[in-house]
mmCIF file of C-alpha atoms in Angstrom:
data_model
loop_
_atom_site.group_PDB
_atom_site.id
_atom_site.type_symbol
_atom_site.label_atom_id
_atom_site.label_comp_id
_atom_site.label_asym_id
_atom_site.label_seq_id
_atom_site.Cartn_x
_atom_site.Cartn_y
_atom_site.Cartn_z
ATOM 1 C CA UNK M 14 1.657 30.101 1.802
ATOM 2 C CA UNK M 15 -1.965 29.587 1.831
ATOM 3 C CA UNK M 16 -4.176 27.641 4.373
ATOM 4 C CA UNK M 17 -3.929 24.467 1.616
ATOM 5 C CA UNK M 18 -0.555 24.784 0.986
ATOM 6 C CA UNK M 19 -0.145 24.001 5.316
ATOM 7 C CA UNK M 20 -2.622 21.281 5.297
ATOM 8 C CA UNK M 21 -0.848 19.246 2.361
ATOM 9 C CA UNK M 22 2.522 20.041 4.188
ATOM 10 C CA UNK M 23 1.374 19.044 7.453
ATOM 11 C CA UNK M 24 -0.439 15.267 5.871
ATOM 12 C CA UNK M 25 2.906 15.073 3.982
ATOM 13 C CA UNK M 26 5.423 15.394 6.955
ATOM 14 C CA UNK M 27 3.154 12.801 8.791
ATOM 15 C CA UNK M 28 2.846 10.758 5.544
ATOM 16 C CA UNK M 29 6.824 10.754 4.888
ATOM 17 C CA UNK M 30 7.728 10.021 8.904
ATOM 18 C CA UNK M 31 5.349 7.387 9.467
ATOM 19 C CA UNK M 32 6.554 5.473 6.190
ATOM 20 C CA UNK M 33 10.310 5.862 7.895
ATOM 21 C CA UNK M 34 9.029 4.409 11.119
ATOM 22 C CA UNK M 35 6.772 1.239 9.214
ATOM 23 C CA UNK M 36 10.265 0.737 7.583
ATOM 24 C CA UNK M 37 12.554 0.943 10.251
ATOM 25 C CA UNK M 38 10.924 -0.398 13.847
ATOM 26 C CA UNK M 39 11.958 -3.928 14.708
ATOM 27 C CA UNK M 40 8.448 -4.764 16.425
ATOM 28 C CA UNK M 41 6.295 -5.278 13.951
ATOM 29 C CA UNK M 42 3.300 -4.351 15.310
ATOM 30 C CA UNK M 43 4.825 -0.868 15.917
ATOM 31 C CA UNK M 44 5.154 -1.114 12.030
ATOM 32 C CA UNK M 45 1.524 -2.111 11.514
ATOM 33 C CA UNK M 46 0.464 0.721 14.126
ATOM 34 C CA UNK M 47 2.363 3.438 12.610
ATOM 35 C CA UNK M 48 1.349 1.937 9.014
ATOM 36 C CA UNK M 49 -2.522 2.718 10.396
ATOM 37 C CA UNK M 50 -1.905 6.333 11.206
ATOM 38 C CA UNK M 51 -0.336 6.571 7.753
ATOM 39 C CA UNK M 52 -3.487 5.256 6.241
ATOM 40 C CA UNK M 53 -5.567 7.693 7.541
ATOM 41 C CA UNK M 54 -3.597 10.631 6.658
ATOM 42 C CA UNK M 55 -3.394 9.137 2.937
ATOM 43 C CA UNK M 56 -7.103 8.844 3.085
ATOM 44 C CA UNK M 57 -7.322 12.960 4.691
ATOM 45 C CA UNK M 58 -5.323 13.569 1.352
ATOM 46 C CA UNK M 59 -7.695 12.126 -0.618
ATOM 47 C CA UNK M 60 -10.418 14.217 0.645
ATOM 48 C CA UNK M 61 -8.160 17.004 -0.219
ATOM 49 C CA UNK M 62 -8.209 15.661 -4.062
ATOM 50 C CA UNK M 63 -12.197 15.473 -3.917
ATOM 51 C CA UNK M 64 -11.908 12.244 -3.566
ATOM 52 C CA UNK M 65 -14.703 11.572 -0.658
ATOM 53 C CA UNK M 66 -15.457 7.518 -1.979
ATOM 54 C CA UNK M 67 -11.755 6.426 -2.094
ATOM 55 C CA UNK M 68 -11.029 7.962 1.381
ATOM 56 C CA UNK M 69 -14.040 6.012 2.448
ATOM 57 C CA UNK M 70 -12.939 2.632 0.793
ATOM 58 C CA UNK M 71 -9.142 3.566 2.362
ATOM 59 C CA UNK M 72 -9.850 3.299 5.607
ATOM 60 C CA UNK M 73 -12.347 0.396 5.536
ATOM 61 C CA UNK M 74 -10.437 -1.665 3.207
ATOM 62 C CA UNK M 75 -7.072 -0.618 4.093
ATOM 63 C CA UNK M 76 -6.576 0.016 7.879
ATOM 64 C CA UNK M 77 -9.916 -2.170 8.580
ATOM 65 C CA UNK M 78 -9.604 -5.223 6.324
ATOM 66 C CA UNK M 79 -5.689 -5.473 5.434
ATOM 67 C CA UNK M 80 -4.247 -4.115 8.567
ATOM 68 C CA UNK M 81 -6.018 -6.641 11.014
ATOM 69 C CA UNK M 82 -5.204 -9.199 8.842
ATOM 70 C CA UNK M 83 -1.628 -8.368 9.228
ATOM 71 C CA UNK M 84 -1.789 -7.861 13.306
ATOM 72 C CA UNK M 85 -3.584 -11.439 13.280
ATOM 73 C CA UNK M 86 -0.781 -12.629 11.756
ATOM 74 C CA UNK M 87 1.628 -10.990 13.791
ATOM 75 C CA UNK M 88 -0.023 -12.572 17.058
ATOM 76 C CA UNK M 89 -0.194 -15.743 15.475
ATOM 77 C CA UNK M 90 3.563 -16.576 14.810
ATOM 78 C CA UNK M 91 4.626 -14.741 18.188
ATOM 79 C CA UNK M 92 7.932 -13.084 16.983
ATOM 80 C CA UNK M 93 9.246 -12.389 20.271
ATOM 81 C CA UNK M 94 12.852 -13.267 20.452
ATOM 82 C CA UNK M 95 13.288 -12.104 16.977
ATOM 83 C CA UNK M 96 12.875 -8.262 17.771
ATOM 84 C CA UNK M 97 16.460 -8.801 18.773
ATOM 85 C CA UNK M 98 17.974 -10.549 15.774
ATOM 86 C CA UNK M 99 19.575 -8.153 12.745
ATOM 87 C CA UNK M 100 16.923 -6.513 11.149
ATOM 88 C CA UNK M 101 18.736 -6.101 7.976
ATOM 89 C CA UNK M 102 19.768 -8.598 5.034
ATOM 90 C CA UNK M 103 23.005 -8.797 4.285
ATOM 91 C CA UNK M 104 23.127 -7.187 0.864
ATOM 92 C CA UNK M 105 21.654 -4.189 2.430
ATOM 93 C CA UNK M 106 23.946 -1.314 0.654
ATOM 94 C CA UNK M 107 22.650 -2.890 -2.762
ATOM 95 C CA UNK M 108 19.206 -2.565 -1.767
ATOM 96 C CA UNK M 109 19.624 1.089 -0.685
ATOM 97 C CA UNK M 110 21.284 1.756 -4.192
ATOM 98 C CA UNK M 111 18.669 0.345 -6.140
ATOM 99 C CA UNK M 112 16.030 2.126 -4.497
ATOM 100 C CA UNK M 113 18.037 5.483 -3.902
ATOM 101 C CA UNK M 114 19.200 5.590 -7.803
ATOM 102 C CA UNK M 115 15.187 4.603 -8.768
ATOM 103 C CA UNK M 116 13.531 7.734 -6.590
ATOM 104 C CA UNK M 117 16.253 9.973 -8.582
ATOM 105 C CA UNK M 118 14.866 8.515 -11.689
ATOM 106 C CA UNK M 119 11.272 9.550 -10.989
ATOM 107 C CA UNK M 120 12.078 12.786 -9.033
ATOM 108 C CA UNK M 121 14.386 13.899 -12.444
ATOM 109 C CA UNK M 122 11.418 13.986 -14.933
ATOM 110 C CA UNK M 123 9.024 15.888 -12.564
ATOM 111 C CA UNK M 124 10.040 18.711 -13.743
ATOM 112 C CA UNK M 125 8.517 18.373 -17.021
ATOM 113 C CA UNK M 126 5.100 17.023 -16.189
ATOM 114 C CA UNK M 127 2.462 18.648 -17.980
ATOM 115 C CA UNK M 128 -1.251 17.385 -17.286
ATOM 116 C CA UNK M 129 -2.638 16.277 -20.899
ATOM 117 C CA UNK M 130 -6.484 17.011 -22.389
ATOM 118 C CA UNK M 131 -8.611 17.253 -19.047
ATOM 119 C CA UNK M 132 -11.804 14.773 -19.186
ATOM 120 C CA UNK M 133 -15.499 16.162 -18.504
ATOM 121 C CA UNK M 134 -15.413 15.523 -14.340
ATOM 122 C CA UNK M 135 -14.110 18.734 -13.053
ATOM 123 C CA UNK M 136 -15.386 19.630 -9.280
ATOM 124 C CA UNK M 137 -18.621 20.899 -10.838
ATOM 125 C CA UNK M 138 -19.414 18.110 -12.071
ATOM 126 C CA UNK M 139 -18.541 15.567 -9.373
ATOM 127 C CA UNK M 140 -20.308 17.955 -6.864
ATOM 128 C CA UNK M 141 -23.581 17.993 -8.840
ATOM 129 C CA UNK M 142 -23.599 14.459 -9.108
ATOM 130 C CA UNK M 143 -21.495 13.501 -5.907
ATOM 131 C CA UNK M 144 -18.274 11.315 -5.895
ATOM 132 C CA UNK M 145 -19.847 7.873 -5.451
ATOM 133 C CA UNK M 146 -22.845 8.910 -7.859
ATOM 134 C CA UNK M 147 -19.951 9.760 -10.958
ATOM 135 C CA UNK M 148 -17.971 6.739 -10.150
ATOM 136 C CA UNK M 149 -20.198 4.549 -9.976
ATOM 137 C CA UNK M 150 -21.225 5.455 -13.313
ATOM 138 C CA UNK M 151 -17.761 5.664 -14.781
ATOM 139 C CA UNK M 152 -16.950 2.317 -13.096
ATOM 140 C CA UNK M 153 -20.532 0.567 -14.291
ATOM 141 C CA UNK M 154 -20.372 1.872 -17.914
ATOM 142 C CA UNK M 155 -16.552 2.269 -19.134
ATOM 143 C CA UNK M 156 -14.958 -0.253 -16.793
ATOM 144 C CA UNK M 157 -17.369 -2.667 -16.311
ATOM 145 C CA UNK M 158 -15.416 -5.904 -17.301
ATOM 146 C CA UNK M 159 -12.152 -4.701 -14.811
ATOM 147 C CA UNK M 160 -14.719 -4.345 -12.244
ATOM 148 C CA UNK M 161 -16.254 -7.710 -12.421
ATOM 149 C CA UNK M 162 -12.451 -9.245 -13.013
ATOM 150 C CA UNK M 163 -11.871 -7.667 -9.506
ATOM 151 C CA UNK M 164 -14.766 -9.493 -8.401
ATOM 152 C CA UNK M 165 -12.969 -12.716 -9.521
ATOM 153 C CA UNK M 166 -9.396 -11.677 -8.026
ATOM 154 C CA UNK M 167 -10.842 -11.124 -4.891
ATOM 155 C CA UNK M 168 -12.722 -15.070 -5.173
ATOM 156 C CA UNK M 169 -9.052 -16.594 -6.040
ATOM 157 C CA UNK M 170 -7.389 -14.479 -3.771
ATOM 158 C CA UNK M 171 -10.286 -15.998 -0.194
ATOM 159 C CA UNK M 172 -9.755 -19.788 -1.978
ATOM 160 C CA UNK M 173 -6.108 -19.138 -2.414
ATOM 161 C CA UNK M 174 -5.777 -17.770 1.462
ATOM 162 C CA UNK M 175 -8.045 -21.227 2.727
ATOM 163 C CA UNK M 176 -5.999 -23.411 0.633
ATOM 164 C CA UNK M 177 -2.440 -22.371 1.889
ATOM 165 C CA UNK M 178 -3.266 -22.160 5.367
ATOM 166 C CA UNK M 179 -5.277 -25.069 5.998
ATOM 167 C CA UNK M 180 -2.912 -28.170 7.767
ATOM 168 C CA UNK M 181 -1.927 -31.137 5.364
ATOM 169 C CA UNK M 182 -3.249 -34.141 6.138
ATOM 170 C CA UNK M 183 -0.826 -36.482 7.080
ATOM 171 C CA UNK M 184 -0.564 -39.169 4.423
ATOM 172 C CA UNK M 185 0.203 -42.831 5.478
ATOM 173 C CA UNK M 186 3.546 -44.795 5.427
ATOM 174 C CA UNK M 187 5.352 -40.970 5.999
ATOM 175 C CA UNK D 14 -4.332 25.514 -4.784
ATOM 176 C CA UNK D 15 -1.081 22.759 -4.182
ATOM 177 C CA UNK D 16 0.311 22.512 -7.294
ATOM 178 C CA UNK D 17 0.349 18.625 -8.977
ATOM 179 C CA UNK D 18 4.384 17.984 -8.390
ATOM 180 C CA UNK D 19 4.081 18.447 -4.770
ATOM 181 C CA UNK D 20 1.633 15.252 -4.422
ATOM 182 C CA UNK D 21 4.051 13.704 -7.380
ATOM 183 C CA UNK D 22 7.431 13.711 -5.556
ATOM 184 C CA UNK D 23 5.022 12.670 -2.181
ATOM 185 C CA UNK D 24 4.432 9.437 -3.727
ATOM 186 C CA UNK D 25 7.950 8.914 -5.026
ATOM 187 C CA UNK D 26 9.144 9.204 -1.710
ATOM 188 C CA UNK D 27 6.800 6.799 -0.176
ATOM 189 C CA UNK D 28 7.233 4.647 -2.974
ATOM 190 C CA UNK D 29 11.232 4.831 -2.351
ATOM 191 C CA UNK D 30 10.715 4.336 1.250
ATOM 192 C CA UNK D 31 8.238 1.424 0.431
ATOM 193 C CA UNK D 32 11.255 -0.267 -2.192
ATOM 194 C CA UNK D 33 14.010 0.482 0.414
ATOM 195 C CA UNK D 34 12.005 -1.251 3.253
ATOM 196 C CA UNK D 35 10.848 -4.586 0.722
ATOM 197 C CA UNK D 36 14.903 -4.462 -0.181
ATOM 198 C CA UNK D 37 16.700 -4.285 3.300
ATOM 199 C CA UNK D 38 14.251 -5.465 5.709
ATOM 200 C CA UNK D 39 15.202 -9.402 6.658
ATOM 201 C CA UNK D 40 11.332 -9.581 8.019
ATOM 202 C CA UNK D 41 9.232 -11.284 5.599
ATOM 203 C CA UNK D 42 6.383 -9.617 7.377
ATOM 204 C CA UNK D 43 7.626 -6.019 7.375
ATOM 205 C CA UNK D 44 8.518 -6.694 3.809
ATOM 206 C CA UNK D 45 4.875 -7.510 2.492
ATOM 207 C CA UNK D 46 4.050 -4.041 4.650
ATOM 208 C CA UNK D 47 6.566 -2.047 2.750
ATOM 209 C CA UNK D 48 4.860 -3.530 -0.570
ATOM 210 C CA UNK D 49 1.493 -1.657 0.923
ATOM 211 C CA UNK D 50 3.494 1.472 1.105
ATOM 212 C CA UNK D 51 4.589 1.044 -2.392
ATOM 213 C CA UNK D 52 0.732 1.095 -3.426
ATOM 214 C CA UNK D 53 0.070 3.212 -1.352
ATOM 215 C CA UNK D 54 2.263 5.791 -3.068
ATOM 216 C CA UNK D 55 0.994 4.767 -6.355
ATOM 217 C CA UNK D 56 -2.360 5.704 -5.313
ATOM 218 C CA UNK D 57 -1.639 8.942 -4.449
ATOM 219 C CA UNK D 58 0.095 10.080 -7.481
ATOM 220 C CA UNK D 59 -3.104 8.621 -9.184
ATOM 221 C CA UNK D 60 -5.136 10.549 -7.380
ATOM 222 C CA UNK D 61 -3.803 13.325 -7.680
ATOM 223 C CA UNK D 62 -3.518 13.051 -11.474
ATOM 224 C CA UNK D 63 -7.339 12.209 -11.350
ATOM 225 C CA UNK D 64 -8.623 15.455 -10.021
ATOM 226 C CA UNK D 65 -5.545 17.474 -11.771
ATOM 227 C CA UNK D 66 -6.848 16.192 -15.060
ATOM 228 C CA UNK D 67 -10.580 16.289 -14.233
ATOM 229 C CA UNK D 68 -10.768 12.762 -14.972
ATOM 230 C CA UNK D 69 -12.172 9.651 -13.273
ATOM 231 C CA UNK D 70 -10.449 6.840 -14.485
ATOM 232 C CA UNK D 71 -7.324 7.172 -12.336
ATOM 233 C CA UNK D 72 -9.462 6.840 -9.419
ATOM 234 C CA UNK D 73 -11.286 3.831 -11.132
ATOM 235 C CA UNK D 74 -7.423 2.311 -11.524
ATOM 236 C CA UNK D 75 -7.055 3.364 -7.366
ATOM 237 C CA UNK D 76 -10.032 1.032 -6.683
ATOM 238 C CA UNK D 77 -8.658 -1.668 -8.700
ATOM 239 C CA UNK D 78 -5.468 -1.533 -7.078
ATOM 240 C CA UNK D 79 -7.167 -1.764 -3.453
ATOM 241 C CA UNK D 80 -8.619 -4.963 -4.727
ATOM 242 C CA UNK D 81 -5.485 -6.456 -5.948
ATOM 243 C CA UNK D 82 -3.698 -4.946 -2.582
ATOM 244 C CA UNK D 83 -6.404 -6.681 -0.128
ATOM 245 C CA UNK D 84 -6.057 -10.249 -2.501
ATOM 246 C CA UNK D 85 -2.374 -9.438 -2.157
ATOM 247 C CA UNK D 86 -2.328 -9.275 1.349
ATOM 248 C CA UNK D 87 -4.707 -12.134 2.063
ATOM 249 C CA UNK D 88 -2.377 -14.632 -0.300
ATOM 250 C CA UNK D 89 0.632 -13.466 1.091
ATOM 251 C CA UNK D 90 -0.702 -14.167 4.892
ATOM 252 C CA UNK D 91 -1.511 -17.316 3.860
ATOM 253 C CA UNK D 92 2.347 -18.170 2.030
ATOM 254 C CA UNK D 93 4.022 -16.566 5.619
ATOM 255 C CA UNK D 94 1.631 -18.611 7.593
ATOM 256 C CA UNK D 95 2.183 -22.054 5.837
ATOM 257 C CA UNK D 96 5.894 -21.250 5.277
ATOM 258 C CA UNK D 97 6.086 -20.816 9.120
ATOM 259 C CA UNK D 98 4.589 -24.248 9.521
ATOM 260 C CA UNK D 99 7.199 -25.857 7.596
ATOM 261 C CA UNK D 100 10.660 -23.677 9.376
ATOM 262 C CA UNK D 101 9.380 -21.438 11.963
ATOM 263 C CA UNK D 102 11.228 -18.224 11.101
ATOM 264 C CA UNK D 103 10.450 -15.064 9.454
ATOM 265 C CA UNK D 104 13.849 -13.886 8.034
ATOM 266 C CA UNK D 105 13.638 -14.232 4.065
ATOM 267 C CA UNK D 106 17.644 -15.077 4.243
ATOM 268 C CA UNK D 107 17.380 -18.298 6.110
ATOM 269 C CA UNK D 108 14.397 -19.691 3.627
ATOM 270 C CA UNK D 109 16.551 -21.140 0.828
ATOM 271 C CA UNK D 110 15.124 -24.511 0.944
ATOM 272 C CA UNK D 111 14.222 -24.539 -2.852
ATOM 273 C CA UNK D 112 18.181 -23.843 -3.568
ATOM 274 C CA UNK D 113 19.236 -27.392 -5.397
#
């Protein structure tokens, strides 16, 4: 067991309870809470995996930009009295079936993985350069028209969000 | 080193915990959360394919997938929030208005 091998199993215990808690606390702003402490130890695993730019954007998109969001939300609709209610729908055991038989379906095949040609950005590389430096220019040159389609996601998504929430106006004769 | 299938059946499990939350949970809230988790797993096992295969283009793929999960999130906000307005409750079972 070397010092890596402890690391990845600590992130991973941490990674695997706090998912169990998001899915299973009534509150949900225990969810969103325990969902942020999650977040950071995906983002620690990314640093692990060399990885420095996408641990960055993790935690500034993720548990600074999606999370609030959510928590604003949350305080918003004031879901007090239904902390109480059944938490569960009531085709649960079909749900757990589903889900249980698909994580045997991707655990089965693991076995066999094998990693296929390896491209030119090995640690070497991405050190001499550093992270942001290499994928910036893999994301500029190679992927240039998904990036700028992002771009446009991202403007539907802020009209989309301004759209739905704003109040109707109430139309005459209703 | 941590071999790849360690970060591999990771991000099954918090995909399966992701799925099994989005299935079960009556919260419409939670369930948007558990679809996070869901990416959230899938990023990992990109990751970790990226720097197993010396290759940049599953991290590219992560950063798209941020974007889509932060329009995502920002859309579906909006939906709870205006679907709130018209029957204030957050338990997907009670919303079957659109049922004929």
């Amino acid at each position: 067991m070397t010092l890596n091998q402890v690391f990845f199993g600590y992130f991973a215990f941490v990674i695997v309870l706090t998912s169990l808690l998001v899915v299973t606390r009534k509150n949900p702003v225990h969810s969103v809470l325990w969902m942020l402490i999650m977040f950071f130890h995906v983002a620690a695993l990314y640093l692990f995996l060399n990885a420095e730019f996408i641990a960055a954007i993790q935690i500034i998109v993720y548990a600074g930009a999606i999370l609030v969001l959510y928590v604003f939300v949350i305080f918003l609709l004031n879901l007090k009295q239904e902390i109480g209610d059944e938490q569960r729908v009531g085709e649960w055991p079909v749900g757990l079936a589903i889900a249980l038989s698909i994580g045997l379906l991707m655990l089965i095949p693991m076995a066999g993985i094998k990693v296929g040609m390896m491209g030119k950005w090995g640690v070497k590389a991405i050190e001499d350069e550093t992270h942001t430096v290499a994928l910036g220019k893999v994301l500029y040159t190679d992927y240039l028209l998904p990036f700028e389609l992002a771009s446009l996601i991202l403007l539907v998504a802020i009209v989309g969000a301004v759209v739905l929430s704003k109040k109707k106006k109430k139309v005459e004769g209703q | 080193m941590v071999p790849l299938s360690w970060y591999l059946v990771l991000s099954a499990i918090v995909f399966v915990l992701g799925m099994l939350g989005f299935l079960m949970r009556r919260n419409i809230i939670i369930m948007f959360l558990s679809v996070e988790l869901m990416l959230n797993g899938v990023n990992i096992s990109l990751v970790a394919f990226s720097h197993y295969m010396q290759d940049l283009r599953g991290q590219v793929l992560v950063f798209m997938i941020i974007a889509v999960a932060a329009a995502e999130a920002a859309i579906g906000l909006a939906i709870i929030v205006a679907l709130f307005r018209n029957k204030p409750t957050v338990h997907v079972d009670e919303m079957s208005e659109l049922r004929g």
